[in-house]
Structure formats: structure tokens, C-alpha cells
PDB file of C-alpha atoms in Angstrom:
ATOM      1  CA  UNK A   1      -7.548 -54.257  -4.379  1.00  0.00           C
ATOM      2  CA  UNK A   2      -8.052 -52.054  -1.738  1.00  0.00           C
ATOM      3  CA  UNK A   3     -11.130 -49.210  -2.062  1.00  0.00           C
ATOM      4  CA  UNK A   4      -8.840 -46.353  -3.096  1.00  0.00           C
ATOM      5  CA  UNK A   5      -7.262 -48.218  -5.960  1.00  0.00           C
ATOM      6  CA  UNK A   6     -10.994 -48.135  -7.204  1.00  0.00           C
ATOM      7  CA  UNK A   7     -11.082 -43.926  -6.572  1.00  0.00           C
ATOM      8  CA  UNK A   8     -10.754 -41.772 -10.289  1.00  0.00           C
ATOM      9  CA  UNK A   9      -9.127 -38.953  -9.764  1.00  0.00           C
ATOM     10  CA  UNK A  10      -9.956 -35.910 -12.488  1.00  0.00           C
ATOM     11  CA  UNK A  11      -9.605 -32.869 -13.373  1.00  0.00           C
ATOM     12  CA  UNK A  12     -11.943 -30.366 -15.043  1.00  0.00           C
ATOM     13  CA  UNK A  13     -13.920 -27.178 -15.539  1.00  0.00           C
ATOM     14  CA  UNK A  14     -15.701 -25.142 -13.371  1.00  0.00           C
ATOM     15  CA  UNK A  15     -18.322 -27.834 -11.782  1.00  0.00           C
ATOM     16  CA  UNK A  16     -21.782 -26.087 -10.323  1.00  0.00           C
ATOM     17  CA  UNK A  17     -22.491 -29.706  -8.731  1.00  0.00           C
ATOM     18  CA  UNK A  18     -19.135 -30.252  -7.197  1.00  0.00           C
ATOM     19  CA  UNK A  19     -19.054 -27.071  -5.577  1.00  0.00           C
ATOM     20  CA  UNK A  20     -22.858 -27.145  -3.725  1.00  0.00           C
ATOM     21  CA  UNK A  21     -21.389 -30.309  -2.562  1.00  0.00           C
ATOM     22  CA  UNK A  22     -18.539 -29.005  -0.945  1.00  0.00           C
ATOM     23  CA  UNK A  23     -19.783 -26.250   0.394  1.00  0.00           C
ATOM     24  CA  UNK A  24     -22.836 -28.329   1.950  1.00  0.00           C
ATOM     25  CA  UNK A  25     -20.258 -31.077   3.346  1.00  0.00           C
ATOM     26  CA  UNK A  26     -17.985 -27.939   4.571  1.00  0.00           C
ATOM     27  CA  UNK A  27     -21.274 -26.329   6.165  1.00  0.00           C
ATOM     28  CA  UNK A  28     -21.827 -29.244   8.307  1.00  0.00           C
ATOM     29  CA  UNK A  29     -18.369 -29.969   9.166  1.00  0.00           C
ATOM     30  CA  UNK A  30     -17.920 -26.639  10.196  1.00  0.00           C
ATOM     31  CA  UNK A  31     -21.302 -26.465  12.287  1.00  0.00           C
ATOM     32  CA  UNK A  32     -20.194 -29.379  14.112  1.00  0.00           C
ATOM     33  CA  UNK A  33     -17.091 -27.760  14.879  1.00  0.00           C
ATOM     34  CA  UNK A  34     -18.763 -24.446  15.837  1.00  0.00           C
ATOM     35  CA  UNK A  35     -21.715 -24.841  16.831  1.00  0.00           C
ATOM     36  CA  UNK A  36     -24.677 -24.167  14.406  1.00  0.00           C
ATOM     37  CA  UNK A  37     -24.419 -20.132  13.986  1.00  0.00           C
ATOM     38  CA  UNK A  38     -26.526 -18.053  12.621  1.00  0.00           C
ATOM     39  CA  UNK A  39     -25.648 -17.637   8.639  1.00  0.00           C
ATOM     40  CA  UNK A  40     -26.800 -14.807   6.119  1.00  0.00           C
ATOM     41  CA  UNK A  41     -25.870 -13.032   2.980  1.00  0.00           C
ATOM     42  CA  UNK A  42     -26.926  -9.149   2.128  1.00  0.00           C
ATOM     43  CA  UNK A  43     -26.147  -6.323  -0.207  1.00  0.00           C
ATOM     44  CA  UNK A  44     -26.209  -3.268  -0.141  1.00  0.00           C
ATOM     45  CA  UNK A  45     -26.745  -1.169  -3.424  1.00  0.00           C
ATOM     46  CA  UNK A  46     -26.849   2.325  -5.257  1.00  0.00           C
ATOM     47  CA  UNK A  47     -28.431   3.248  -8.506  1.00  0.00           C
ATOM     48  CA  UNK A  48     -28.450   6.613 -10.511  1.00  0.00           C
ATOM     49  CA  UNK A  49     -31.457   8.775 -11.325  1.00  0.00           C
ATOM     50  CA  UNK A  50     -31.467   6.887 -14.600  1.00  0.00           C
ATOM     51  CA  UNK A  51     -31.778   3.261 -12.616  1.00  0.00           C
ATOM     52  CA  UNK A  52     -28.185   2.512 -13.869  1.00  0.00           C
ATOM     53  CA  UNK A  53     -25.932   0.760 -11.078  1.00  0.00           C
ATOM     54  CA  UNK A  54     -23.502   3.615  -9.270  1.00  0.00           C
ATOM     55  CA  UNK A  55     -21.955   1.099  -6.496  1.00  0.00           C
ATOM     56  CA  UNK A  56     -22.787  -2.401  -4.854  1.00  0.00           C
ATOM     57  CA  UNK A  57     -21.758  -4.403  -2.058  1.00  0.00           C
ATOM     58  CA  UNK A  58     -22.456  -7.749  -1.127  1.00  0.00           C
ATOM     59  CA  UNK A  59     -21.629  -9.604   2.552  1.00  0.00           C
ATOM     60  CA  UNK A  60     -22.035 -12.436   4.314  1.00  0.00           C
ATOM     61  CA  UNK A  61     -22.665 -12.921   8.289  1.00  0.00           C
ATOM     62  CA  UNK A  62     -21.761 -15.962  10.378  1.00  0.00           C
ATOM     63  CA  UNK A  63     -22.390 -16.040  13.982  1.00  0.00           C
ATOM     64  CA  UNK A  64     -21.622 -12.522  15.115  1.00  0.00           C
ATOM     65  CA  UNK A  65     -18.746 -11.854  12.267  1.00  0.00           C
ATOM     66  CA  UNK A  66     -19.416  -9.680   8.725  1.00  0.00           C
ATOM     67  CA  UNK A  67     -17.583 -10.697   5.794  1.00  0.00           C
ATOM     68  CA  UNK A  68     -17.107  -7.910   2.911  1.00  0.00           C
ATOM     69  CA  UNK A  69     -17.165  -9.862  -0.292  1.00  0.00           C
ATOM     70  CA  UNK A  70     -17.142  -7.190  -3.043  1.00  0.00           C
ATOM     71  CA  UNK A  71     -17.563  -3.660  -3.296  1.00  0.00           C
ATOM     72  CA  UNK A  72     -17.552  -1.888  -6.191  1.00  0.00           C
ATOM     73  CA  UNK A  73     -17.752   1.814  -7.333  1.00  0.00           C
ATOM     74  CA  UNK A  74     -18.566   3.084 -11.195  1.00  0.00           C
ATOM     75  CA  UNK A  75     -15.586   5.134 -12.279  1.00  0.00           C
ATOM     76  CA  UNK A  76     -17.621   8.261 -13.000  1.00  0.00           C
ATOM     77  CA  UNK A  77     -18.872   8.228  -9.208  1.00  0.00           C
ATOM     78  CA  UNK A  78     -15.770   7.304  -7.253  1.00  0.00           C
ATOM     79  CA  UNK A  79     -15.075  10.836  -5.899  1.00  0.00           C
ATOM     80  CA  UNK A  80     -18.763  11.058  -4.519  1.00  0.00           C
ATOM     81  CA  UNK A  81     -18.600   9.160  -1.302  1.00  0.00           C
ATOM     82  CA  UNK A  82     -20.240   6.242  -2.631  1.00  0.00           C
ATOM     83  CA  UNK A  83     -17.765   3.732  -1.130  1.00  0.00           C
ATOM     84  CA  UNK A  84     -17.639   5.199   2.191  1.00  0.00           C
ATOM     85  CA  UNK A  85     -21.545   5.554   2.276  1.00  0.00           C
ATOM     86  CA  UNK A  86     -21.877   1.552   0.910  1.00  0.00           C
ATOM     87  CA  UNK A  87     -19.344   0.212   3.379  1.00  0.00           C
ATOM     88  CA  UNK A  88     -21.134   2.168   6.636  1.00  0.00           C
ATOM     89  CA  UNK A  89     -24.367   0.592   4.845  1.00  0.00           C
ATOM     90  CA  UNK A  90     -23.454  -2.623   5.078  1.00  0.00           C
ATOM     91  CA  UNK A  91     -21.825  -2.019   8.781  1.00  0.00           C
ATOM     92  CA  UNK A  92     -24.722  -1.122  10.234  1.00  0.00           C
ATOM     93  CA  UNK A  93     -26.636  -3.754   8.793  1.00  0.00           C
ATOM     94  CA  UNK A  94     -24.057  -6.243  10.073  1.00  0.00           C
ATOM     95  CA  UNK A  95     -24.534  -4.510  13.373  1.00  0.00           C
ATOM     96  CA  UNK A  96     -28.477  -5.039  13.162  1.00  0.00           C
ATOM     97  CA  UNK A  97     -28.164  -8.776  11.941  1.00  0.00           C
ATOM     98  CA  UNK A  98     -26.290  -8.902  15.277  1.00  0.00           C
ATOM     99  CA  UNK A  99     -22.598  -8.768  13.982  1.00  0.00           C
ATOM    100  CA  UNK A 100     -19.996  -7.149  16.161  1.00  0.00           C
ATOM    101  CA  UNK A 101     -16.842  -7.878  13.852  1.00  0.00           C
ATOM    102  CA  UNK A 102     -15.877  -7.402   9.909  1.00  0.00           C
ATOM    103  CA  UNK A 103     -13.472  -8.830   7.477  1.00  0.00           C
ATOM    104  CA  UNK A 104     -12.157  -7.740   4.203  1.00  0.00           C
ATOM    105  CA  UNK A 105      -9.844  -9.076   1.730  1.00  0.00           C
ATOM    106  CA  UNK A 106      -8.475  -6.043  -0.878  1.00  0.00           C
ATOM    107  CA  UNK A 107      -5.543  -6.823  -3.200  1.00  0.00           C
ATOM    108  CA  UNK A 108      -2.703  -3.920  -3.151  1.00  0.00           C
ATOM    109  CA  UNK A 109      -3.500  -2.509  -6.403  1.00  0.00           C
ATOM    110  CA  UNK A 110      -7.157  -2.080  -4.890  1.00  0.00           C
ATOM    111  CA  UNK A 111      -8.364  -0.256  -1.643  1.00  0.00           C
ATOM    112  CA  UNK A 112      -6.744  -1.236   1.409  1.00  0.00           C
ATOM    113  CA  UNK A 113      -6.116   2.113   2.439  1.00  0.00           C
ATOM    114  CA  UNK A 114      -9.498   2.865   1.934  1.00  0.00           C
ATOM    115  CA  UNK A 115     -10.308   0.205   4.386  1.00  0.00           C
ATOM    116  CA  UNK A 116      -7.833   1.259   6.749  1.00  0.00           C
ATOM    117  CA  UNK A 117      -9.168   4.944   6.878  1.00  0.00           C
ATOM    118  CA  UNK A 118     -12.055   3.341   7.895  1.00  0.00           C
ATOM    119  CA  UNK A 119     -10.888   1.977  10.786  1.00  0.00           C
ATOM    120  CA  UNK A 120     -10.309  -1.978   9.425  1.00  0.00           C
ATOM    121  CA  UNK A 121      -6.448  -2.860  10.211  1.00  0.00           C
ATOM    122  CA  UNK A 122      -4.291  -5.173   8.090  1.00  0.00           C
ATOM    123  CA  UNK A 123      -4.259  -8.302  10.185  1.00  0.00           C
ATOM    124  CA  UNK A 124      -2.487 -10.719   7.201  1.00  0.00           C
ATOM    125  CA  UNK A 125      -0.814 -10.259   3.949  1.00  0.00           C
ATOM    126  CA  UNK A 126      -0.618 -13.078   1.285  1.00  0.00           C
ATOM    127  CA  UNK A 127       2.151 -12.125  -1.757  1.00  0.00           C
ATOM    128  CA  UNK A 128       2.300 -13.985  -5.004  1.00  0.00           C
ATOM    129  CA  UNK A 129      -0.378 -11.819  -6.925  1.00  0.00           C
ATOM    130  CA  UNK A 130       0.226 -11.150 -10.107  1.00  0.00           C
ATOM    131  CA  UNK A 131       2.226  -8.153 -10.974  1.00  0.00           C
ATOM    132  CA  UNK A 132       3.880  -8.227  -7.759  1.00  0.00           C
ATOM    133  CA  UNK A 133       0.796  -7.571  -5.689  1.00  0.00           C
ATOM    134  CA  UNK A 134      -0.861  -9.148  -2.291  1.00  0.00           C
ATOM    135  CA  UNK A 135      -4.049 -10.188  -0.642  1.00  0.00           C
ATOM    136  CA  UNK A 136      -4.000  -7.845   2.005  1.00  0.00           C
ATOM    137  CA  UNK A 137      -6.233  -9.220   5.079  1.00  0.00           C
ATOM    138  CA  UNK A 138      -8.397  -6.607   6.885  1.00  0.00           C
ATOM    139  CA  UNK A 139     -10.024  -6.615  10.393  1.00  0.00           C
ATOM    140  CA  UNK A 140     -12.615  -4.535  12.475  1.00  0.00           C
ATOM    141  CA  UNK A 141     -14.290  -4.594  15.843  1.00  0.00           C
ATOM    142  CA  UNK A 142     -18.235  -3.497  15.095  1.00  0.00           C
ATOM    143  CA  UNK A 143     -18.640  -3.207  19.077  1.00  0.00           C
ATOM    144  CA  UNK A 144     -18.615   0.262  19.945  1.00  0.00           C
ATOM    145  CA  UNK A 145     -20.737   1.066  16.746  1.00  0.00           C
ATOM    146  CA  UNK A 146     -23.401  -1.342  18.126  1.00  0.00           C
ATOM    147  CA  UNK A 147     -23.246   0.410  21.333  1.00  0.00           C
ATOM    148  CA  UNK A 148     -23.967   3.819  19.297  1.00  0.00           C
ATOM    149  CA  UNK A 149     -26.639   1.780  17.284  1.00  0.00           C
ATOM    150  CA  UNK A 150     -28.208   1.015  20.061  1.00  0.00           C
TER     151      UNK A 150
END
């Protein structure tokens, strides 16, 4: 018997263990491969006069490149600016943690075109969401607002 006819393959739930394991094998796999950048998470955040959440973002930053994880506007607020004011948040605070790139990921049915009229452009698509949708894929360069920054 050979050491993988002793492996037990299962499946399951959502596991909390199996995933801090992952990601802490895929963390050093991936600093070996890249060299051991510089690795952050932030949000960015906006609450009424009433301390009830308006809009949040929260981002990651790896070694001189942003990554938008989720932004999210109350209903009641959308039309105020609140997207466009928590996105240029968390760009210049990409652009202070030393970041001089950003990615997004927006499904159709979402806000890719709000991404794109600020200056992101689709660089990949992925189809197959439900209802017909995609993961569109969304780039920036953070240079020349690091050079205004400055």
C-alpha cells in the first residue's frame, strides 16, 4: 500500500481551520515565489449623523498593488457621491501605503461602469453567473495619482 491509498478524501461545510491553513501554506508558497512583499488590509467607511452605516469599503495591498474587495452603498444614499468619494478614499490610501496599481472584480448586474468612469478598464471577463451575468475584471494604474499625491 502505497501512502496515498492511506489519504481520505471528504467533503464538507464551510471549515474555519481548513481555510487559515490554506491560506498560510498559499502565503508562503507565494512569498517564495515573489519575494516577501509587503501585505495589508484597510477600509474605508461612512456613517450618518445618526451613527448608522451609509457606505463601506474594504481592500487589501500586496507589494505595490490595491485590491478592491467590497464596496457597498445604502440605497437611500446612492445618488450622493458616496461611492465615488469611498473609492478615491481608499485610492489614496493605497497610494500612501505605497500602492501604484488597483484591481476590482464587479459582476454585470453590479457597477462596472461605475468603475470604468473612474478610470479602471475591463482587463478580463468570466461568464457563467447566474442569470446570464459575468465577473467582469477591472484594472488601474495609481501612478500619476501618486505623482499628484506627492
Amino acid at each position: 500500500m502505497t501512502a496515498a491509498e492511506g489519504n481520505v478524501l471528504t467533503v464538507g461545510a464551510k471549515d474555519a481551520e481548513l481555510t487559515k491553513r490554506l491560506e498560510d501554506e498559499l502565503d508562503a508558497f507565494n512569498d517564495a515565489a515573489t519575494g516577501k512583499a509587503e501585505q495589508g488590509e484597510f477600509s474605508v467607511r461612512v456613517n450618518d449623523a445618526d451613527g448608522h452605516l451609509v457606505g463601506g469599503l474594504t481592500a487589501w495591498t500586496w507589494g505595490g498593488l490595491c485590491g478592491i474587495e467590497l464596496l457597498w452603498v445604502r440605497e437611500d444614499s446612492r445618488t450622493g457621491g458616496w461611492g465615488s468619494k469611498l473609492l478615491l478614499a481608499a485610492e489614496a490610501e493605497a497610494v500612501r501605503r505605497g500602492c501604484d496599481r488597483v484591481m476590482v472584480s464587479s459582476y454585470t448586474f453590479q457597477a462596472p461602469g461605475f468603475y470604468e468612469r473612474h478610470g479602471y478598464g475591463e482587463v478580463g471577463r468570466v461568464p457563467g453567473v447566474p442569470g446570464g451575468h459575468a465577473d467582469v475584471y477591472l484594472f488601474k494604474s495609481l501612478a500619476d495619482r501618486a505623482v499628484q499625491d506627492s
